[in-house]
CSV table of C-alpha atoms in Angstrom, one decimal:
chain,number,residue,atom,x,y,z
A,1,MET,CA,93.3,204.9,84.5
A,2,ALA,CA,90.0,206.5,84.1
A,3,VAL,CA,87.0,204.7,84.7
A,4,ASP,CA,83.1,205.5,85.7
A,5,LEU,CA,82.0,203.8,88.9
A,6,PRO,CA,78.6,202.8,89.5
A,7,GLY,CA,76.6,205.9,90.0
A,8,ALA,CA,78.1,207.5,87.2
A,9,GLN,CA,80.7,208.9,89.3
A,10,GLY,CA,84.2,209.6,87.0
A,11,ALA,CA,87.1,208.1,88.7
A,12,LEU,CA,91.0,207.8,88.3
A,13,ILE,CA,92.5,204.8,89.4
A,14,VAL,CA,96.0,205.4,90.5
A,15,PRO,CA,98.2,202.2,91.1
A,16,THR,CA,101.8,202.7,92.7
A,17,LYS,CA,104.9,201.0,93.3
A,18,ARG,CA,103.9,200.7,96.7
A,19,GLY,CA,101.3,198.2,96.0
A,20,GLU,CA,98.6,201.0,96.9
A,21,ILE,CA,95.4,201.6,94.5
A,22,PHE,CA,94.0,205.2,95.0
A,23,VAL,CA,90.9,206.0,93.7
A,24,LEU,CA,90.6,209.7,92.9
A,25,ASP,CA,87.4,211.7,91.6
A,26,ARG,CA,88.4,212.5,88.2
A,27,ALA,CA,87.2,216.1,88.2
A,28,THR,CA,88.4,217.2,91.5
A,29,GLY,CA,91.3,214.7,92.5
A,30,LYS,CA,89.8,214.3,96.0
A,31,PRO,CA,89.9,210.9,97.3
A,32,ILE,CA,86.7,208.8,96.5
A,33,ASP,CA,88.1,206.0,98.8
A,34,PRO,CA,89.1,207.7,102.2
A,35,VAL,CA,92.8,207.9,102.6
A,36,VAL,CA,94.4,207.6,106.3
A,37,GLN,CA,97.9,208.7,107.2
A,38,LYS,CA,99.9,206.1,109.2
A,39,PRO,CA,103.0,206.5,111.0
A,40,VAL,CA,106.3,205.2,109.2
A,41,PRO,CA,109.9,204.6,110.4
A,42,GLN,CA,111.9,207.5,111.0
A,43,GLY,CA,116.1,208.1,110.6
A,44,GLY,CA,118.1,208.3,107.8
A,45,VAL,CA,121.2,210.5,107.2
A,46,LYS,CA,122.3,213.7,109.0
A,47,GLY,CA,120.5,216.6,107.5
A,48,GLU,CA,117.7,214.7,105.9
A,49,TRP,CA,114.0,215.1,106.8
A,50,THR,CA,111.7,212.6,106.6
A,51,ALA,CA,107.9,212.6,107.0
A,52,PRO,CA,106.2,211.5,110.1
A,53,THR,CA,103.0,209.7,108.3
A,54,GLN,CA,102.3,208.3,104.6
A,55,PRO,CA,99.2,207.9,103.0
A,56,TYR,CA,97.3,204.6,102.8
A,57,THR,CA,94.0,204.0,100.9
A,58,THR,CA,91.2,202.4,102.7
A,59,GLY,CA,89.6,201.1,99.5
A,60,PHE,CA,91.4,198.2,97.3
A,61,PRO,CA,93.5,195.8,99.3
A,62,SER,CA,97.2,196.4,99.1
A,63,VAL,CA,99.3,194.0,96.7
A,64,ALA,CA,102.6,195.0,98.3
A,65,GLY,CA,102.9,191.6,100.3
A,66,ASP,CA,103.5,191.6,104.0
A,67,ASP,CA,106.5,193.3,105.6
A,68,LEU,CA,109.7,190.8,105.4
A,69,ARG,CA,110.8,188.5,108.1
A,70,GLU,CA,114.1,186.8,108.7
A,71,ARG,CA,112.4,183.6,108.6
A,72,ASP,CA,111.1,184.4,105.2
A,73,MET,CA,114.5,184.2,104.1
A,74,TRP,CA,114.8,181.6,101.4
A,75,GLY,CA,117.5,179.8,99.7
A,76,LEU,CA,118.1,176.9,97.3
A,77,THR,CA,120.7,175.4,99.8
A,78,PRO,CA,120.9,175.8,103.4
A,79,ILE,CA,123.9,177.8,103.2
A,80,ASP,CA,122.8,180.7,101.1
A,81,GLN,CA,119.8,180.8,103.4
A,82,MET,CA,121.9,181.1,106.1
A,83,VAL,CA,123.9,183.9,104.3
A,84,CYS,CA,120.4,185.5,103.6
A,85,ARG,CA,119.4,185.5,107.1
A,86,ILE,CA,122.8,187.3,108.1
A,87,MET,CA,122.3,189.6,105.5
A,88,PHE,CA,118.9,190.5,106.7
A,89,ARG,CA,120.1,190.8,110.3
A,90,ARG,CA,122.9,193.0,109.3
A,91,ALA,CA,120.4,195.2,106.9
A,92,ASN,CA,118.6,198.5,107.9
A,93,TYR,CA,114.8,197.4,107.9
A,94,LYS,CA,111.9,198.5,109.7
A,95,GLY,CA,109.1,197.9,107.0
A,96,GLN,CA,107.7,200.0,104.5
A,97,PHE,CA,109.4,203.4,104.1
A,98,THR,CA,112.5,202.5,106.0
A,99,PRO,CA,114.6,205.8,105.5
A,100,ILE,CA,117.9,204.7,103.4
A,101,GLY,CA,121.3,205.4,104.8
A,102,THR,CA,124.8,204.7,104.1
A,103,THR,CA,124.7,201.0,104.9
A,104,PRO,CA,122.6,198.5,103.0
A,105,THR,CA,118.6,199.1,103.4
A,106,ILE,CA,116.2,196.9,102.6
A,107,THR,CA,113.3,198.3,100.5
A,108,TYR,CA,110.3,196.2,99.9
A,109,PRO,CA,108.3,196.9,97.8
A,110,ALA,CA,111.6,197.8,95.9
A,111,VAL,CA,112.5,200.0,93.0
A,112,GLY,CA,110.4,197.9,90.7
A,113,GLY,CA,107.5,197.8,92.9
A,114,GLY,CA,104.6,196.8,93.7
A,115,ILE,CA,102.9,197.8,90.6
A,116,ASN,CA,105.3,199.1,87.9
A,117,TRP,CA,104.7,201.2,85.1
A,118,GLY,CA,102.6,198.3,83.2
A,119,GLY,CA,99.8,199.7,85.5
A,120,VAL,CA,96.3,197.7,85.6
A,121,SER,CA,93.9,196.9,83.1
A,122,ILE,CA,89.8,197.2,83.2
A,123,ASP,CA,87.1,195.1,82.0
A,124,GLU,CA,84.5,197.6,81.9
A,125,GLN,CA,81.6,195.1,81.0
A,126,ARG,CA,82.1,193.0,83.9
A,127,GLY,CA,83.5,195.8,86.5
A,128,LEU,CA,86.8,193.8,87.0
A,129,MET,CA,90.4,195.2,87.6
A,130,VAL,CA,93.4,193.2,86.7
A,131,VAL,CA,96.5,193.8,88.6
A,132,ASN,CA,100.0,192.4,88.4
A,133,ALA,CA,102.6,192.9,91.2
A,134,LEU,CA,106.1,192.1,91.8
A,135,HIS,CA,107.3,191.0,95.2
A,136,PHE,CA,110.9,191.6,95.2
A,137,ALA,CA,113.1,193.3,97.7
A,138,ASN,CA,116.0,195.5,97.0
A,139,LEU,CA,119.3,196.6,99.1
A,140,ASN,CA,119.6,200.3,98.8
A,141,ARG,CA,122.3,202.8,99.9
A,142,LEU,CA,123.2,206.3,99.7
A,143,ALA,CA,127.0,206.6,98.4
A,144,PRO,CA,128.7,209.3,100.0
A,145,ARG,CA,130.3,211.6,97.2
A,146,LYS,CA,133.4,213.8,97.6
A,147,ALA,CA,133.2,217.4,96.6
A,148,GLY,CA,133.8,218.0,92.9
A,149,GLU,CA,133.1,214.2,92.3
A,150,THR,CA,131.4,213.4,89.4
A,151,PRO,CA,128.0,211.6,90.0
A,152,LYS,CA,127.9,208.0,88.6
A,153,SER,CA,124.8,206.7,86.7
A,154,GLY,CA,123.7,203.6,84.8
A,155,PHE,CA,123.7,200.0,85.4
A,156,GLU,CA,127.0,198.3,86.2
A,157,GLY,CA,127.9,194.8,88.0
A,158,GLY,CA,124.3,194.4,89.0
A,159,VAL,CA,124.0,197.6,90.8
A,160,ILE,CA,121.9,200.6,89.2
A,161,MET,CA,123.2,204.1,90.1
A,162,PHE,CA,121.4,207.1,90.4
A,163,PRO,CA,123.5,210.1,90.4
A,164,GLN,CA,121.4,212.6,92.6
A,165,ALA,CA,123.4,215.4,91.1
A,166,GLY,CA,123.4,218.5,93.7
A,167,THR,CA,123.7,216.4,96.4
A,168,PRO,CA,126.4,215.0,98.5
A,169,TYR,CA,125.3,211.3,97.9
A,170,GLY,CA,124.6,209.1,94.8
A,171,PHE,CA,122.1,206.2,95.3
A,172,GLU,CA,122.7,202.6,94.6
A,173,SER,CA,120.0,199.8,94.4
A,174,PHE,CA,120.7,196.0,93.7
A,175,PRO,CA,118.4,193.1,94.1
A,176,PHE,CA,118.5,191.2,97.5
A,177,LEU,CA,120.1,188.1,96.1
A,178,SER,CA,121.9,185.2,97.7
A,179,PRO,CA,125.7,184.2,96.9
A,180,ILE,CA,124.4,182.2,94.0
A,181,PHE,CA,122.3,184.9,92.7
A,182,ALA,CA,118.8,183.7,93.7
A,183,PRO,CA,116.3,185.7,95.7
A,184,CYS,CA,116.9,185.8,99.3
A,185,GLN,CA,113.0,186.1,100.0
A,186,GLN,CA,110.7,183.1,99.4
A,187,PRO,CA,108.4,183.2,96.2
A,188,PRO,CA,106.2,184.0,94.8
A,189,TYR,CA,107.9,187.0,93.1
A,190,GLY,CA,105.3,187.7,90.5
A,191,ILE,CA,101.3,187.9,91.3
A,192,ILE,CA,98.5,188.7,89.4
A,193,SER,CA,95.1,189.4,90.9
A,194,VAL,CA,91.5,190.3,89.9
A,195,PHE,CA,89.5,192.7,91.7
A,196,ASP,CA,85.9,193.7,91.7
A,197,ILE,CA,85.9,197.6,90.9
A,198,LYS,CA,82.5,198.0,92.7
A,199,THR,CA,83.1,196.2,96.0
A,200,ARG,CA,86.8,196.8,95.9
A,201,LYS,CA,87.2,193.0,96.9
A,202,LEU,CA,89.6,190.5,95.7
A,203,LEU,CA,88.2,187.8,93.6
A,204,TRP,CA,91.2,185.7,92.9
A,205,SER,CA,94.8,185.7,92.8
A,206,LYS,CA,97.7,183.5,91.9
A,207,PRO,CA,101.3,183.4,91.1
A,208,LEU,CA,102.4,184.6,87.6
A,209,GLY,CA,105.0,182.7,85.7
A,210,THR,CA,107.3,179.7,86.5
A,211,ALA,CA,110.8,179.0,87.4
A,212,ALA,CA,111.5,177.9,83.9
A,213,GLY,CA,113.8,181.0,83.0
A,214,SER,CA,115.1,181.3,86.5
A,215,GLY,CA,118.0,179.6,88.6
A,216,PRO,CA,121.3,179.9,90.5
A,217,LEU,CA,124.1,181.8,89.0
A,218,GLY,CA,121.9,183.3,86.1
A,219,MET,CA,121.3,179.9,84.6
A,220,ALA,CA,117.6,178.9,83.4
A,221,SER,CA,116.5,176.0,85.3
A,222,HIS,CA,113.9,175.0,82.7
A,223,ILE,CA,111.6,173.5,85.5
A,224,PRO,CA,108.0,174.8,84.9
A,225,LEU,CA,107.4,175.0,88.6
A,226,ARG,CA,104.7,177.7,88.8
A,227,MET,CA,106.5,179.9,91.7
A,228,GLY,CA,105.7,183.2,90.6
A,229,ALA,CA,108.6,184.6,88.4
A,230,PRO,CA,110.0,188.2,88.5
A,231,GLY,CA,109.1,190.4,85.5
A,232,PHE,CA,107.9,193.6,84.3
A,233,GLY,CA,104.9,194.7,82.2
A,234,GLY,CA,101.3,195.1,82.0
A,235,SER,CA,98.1,193.4,80.8
A,236,VAL,CA,95.2,193.9,78.5
A,237,SER,CA,91.6,192.7,79.0
A,238,THR,CA,89.5,191.8,76.2
A,239,ALA,CA,85.9,191.8,75.8
A,240,GLY,CA,85.6,188.3,75.6
A,241,GLY,CA,86.8,187.8,79.0
A,242,LEU,CA,90.2,187.1,78.8
A,243,VAL,CA,93.4,188.7,80.2
A,244,PHE,CA,96.6,188.7,78.3
A,245,ILE,CA,99.9,189.2,79.8
A,246,ALA,CA,103.5,188.3,79.6
A,247,ALA,CA,105.9,190.2,81.9
A,248,THR,CA,107.5,187.2,83.5
A,249,GLN,CA,111.2,185.9,83.3
A,250,ASP,CA,110.2,182.7,81.8
A,251,ARG,CA,109.5,184.5,78.6
A,252,VAL,CA,105.6,183.3,78.1
A,253,LEU,CA,102.8,185.1,76.7
A,254,ARG,CA,99.7,184.1,78.7
A,255,ALA,CA,95.8,184.0,78.4
A,256,PHE,CA,93.6,183.9,81.5
A,257,ASP,CA,90.0,183.7,82.2
A,258,ILE,CA,89.3,186.9,84.0
A,259,GLY,CA,86.3,185.3,86.1
A,260,ASN,CA,88.3,182.4,87.7
A,261,GLY,CA,91.9,182.9,87.0
A,262,GLN,CA,92.2,179.4,84.6
A,263,GLU,CA,95.2,179.7,82.2
A,264,VAL,CA,93.5,179.0,78.9
A,265,TRP,CA,96.5,179.5,76.3
A,266,SER,CA,100.3,180.2,76.4
A,267,ALA,CA,102.9,181.0,73.9
A,268,LYS,CA,106.5,181.1,74.1
A,269,LEU,CA,108.3,184.3,73.3
A,270,PRO,CA,112.1,184.9,72.2
A,271,ALA,CA,112.7,187.1,74.9
A,272,VAL,CA,110.9,188.7,78.1
A,273,GLY,CA,107.8,190.5,77.1
A,274,ALA,CA,108.6,193.6,79.2
A,275,ALA,CA,105.7,195.4,77.8
A,276,MET,CA,101.8,195.5,77.6
A,277,PRO,CA,100.0,193.4,74.7
A,278,ILE,CA,97.4,195.1,72.6
A,279,SER,CA,94.5,193.6,71.2
A,280,TYR,CA,92.6,194.9,67.9
A,281,VAL,CA,90.3,193.7,65.4
A,282,SER,CA,91.4,194.2,61.5
A,283,PRO,CA,89.0,196.0,59.6
A,284,LYS,CA,90.1,194.1,56.5
A,285,THR,CA,90.0,190.6,57.7
A,286,GLY,CA,87.4,190.9,61.0
A,287,ARG,CA,90.1,188.7,63.0
A,288,GLN,CA,91.2,189.9,66.3
A,289,TYR,CA,95.0,189.9,67.0
A,290,VAL,CA,97.3,190.1,70.1
A,291,VAL,CA,100.3,192.0,69.7
A,292,ILE,CA,103.5,192.4,71.8
A,293,ALA,CA,106.8,193.5,71.8
A,294,ALA,CA,109.5,190.9,73.4
A,295,GLY,CA,112.5,192.6,73.6
A,296,GLY,CA,113.9,191.5,77.1
A,297,HIS,CA,114.7,193.8,80.1
A,298,PHE,CA,118.2,194.9,81.4
A,299,ALA,CA,117.3,194.1,85.0
A,300,VAL,CA,115.8,190.5,84.1
A,301,PRO,CA,118.2,187.8,83.1
A,302,GLY,CA,117.4,186.1,79.8
A,303,PRO,CA,118.2,186.7,76.2
A,304,HIS,CA,117.2,189.6,74.2
A,305,ALA,CA,115.6,190.3,71.0
A,306,SER,CA,113.9,192.9,68.8
A,307,ALA,CA,110.6,190.5,68.3
A,308,ILE,CA,107.1,191.9,67.4
A,309,MET,CA,105.0,188.8,67.9
A,310,ALA,CA,101.6,188.7,66.9
A,311,TYR,CA,98.7,186.1,67.4
A,312,ALA,CA,95.7,185.7,65.6
A,313,LEU,CA,92.6,184.6,67.4
A,314,PRO,CA,90.6,181.6,65.7
A,315,ALA,CA,88.2,182.9,63.0
A,316,ARG,CA,84.7,182.7,63.5
C-alpha cells in the first residue's frame, strides 16, 4: 500500500501475516520506522537451519495478539476445554516462530495471519489506516515422506497439505480445534482496528463479526454474540468517513464510522464475503455504489455461492 506520509515522504506500508506492519521508503526500500532484530525459538528437524533472529517494527503496534498460554485454552464445555489444554501441553510451542517439526506444532499467528491478503485500507483525507486481523491458531507438522513417494497437496479432511516437492517432508496444517470443532483458544478471532498514520497510534479496536455463523460440530449457532468471528477479506475506506468490510463467518457486510468504530449499517450476504469491497460513483446516475463478491471460502464453514452483491448509497 503506497501512501504519502506527512512531510511528503513517499512510503510503502507492508502489512504481514505475522501481524507486523512495516513502513518502508518507497524509493529505496529502507525502513522509515526502525526495525529491530529479536531472538526467536530454535530447533526443528535434523539438518534444518533456522535464523536466530527475526525483524520487528518499532512503528505501528502489532495486531498479532499475545503469545498463547494454557489458560487461554477455551471450550464450549469443560470437557473440550480440558482436551484443548491437554493438546496445548503436548504440542510444540515456544511463541512466535516456533520451528515446525514432525510432531504437532502450534503456529500463531497462523497460516491465515495476522493480516491476510485483504491487506489494509487507507483514508488519505483523515490520515487513518484500517486493519483487520485474524487471531486463530493452527497445528502444523512436517510429514516425513519416503523416497519416491508422490507429494500430496490440497485440502482433505480439514487438513491443508503442501507438497514441498524436492524435500523429504510434506507440510500439513489444520486449525487448532476442540473435539466438537470449536476453536481451542478463547475469542475474539476477528479484530478490526484503526490507526493514525502520522503518530502510528491505535485509535480504536473491536471484535469483527458475531457467533451467528459459528458453532459446535460445524453448525451455525444463529446467536448474534459479538465475539469476533474467523474470516478472510479486506476493507475499503470511503471519502465520507465509512469503512465497508465483510470477511467474517457470519456472512455480513458492515459499514463502520472510521472515527469511532460505530457500526452504522449492515446487510446479510448469501455466503462469506472473502473479498475486498469496492466503491464507485456511477457516471450515469451520480450515485455511489458498494459491491462485493460473496462466494464463501474453503477454510470457513458455511454455504457457498456465486454472488456479486451491489448496494446503492442513498441519492442526494
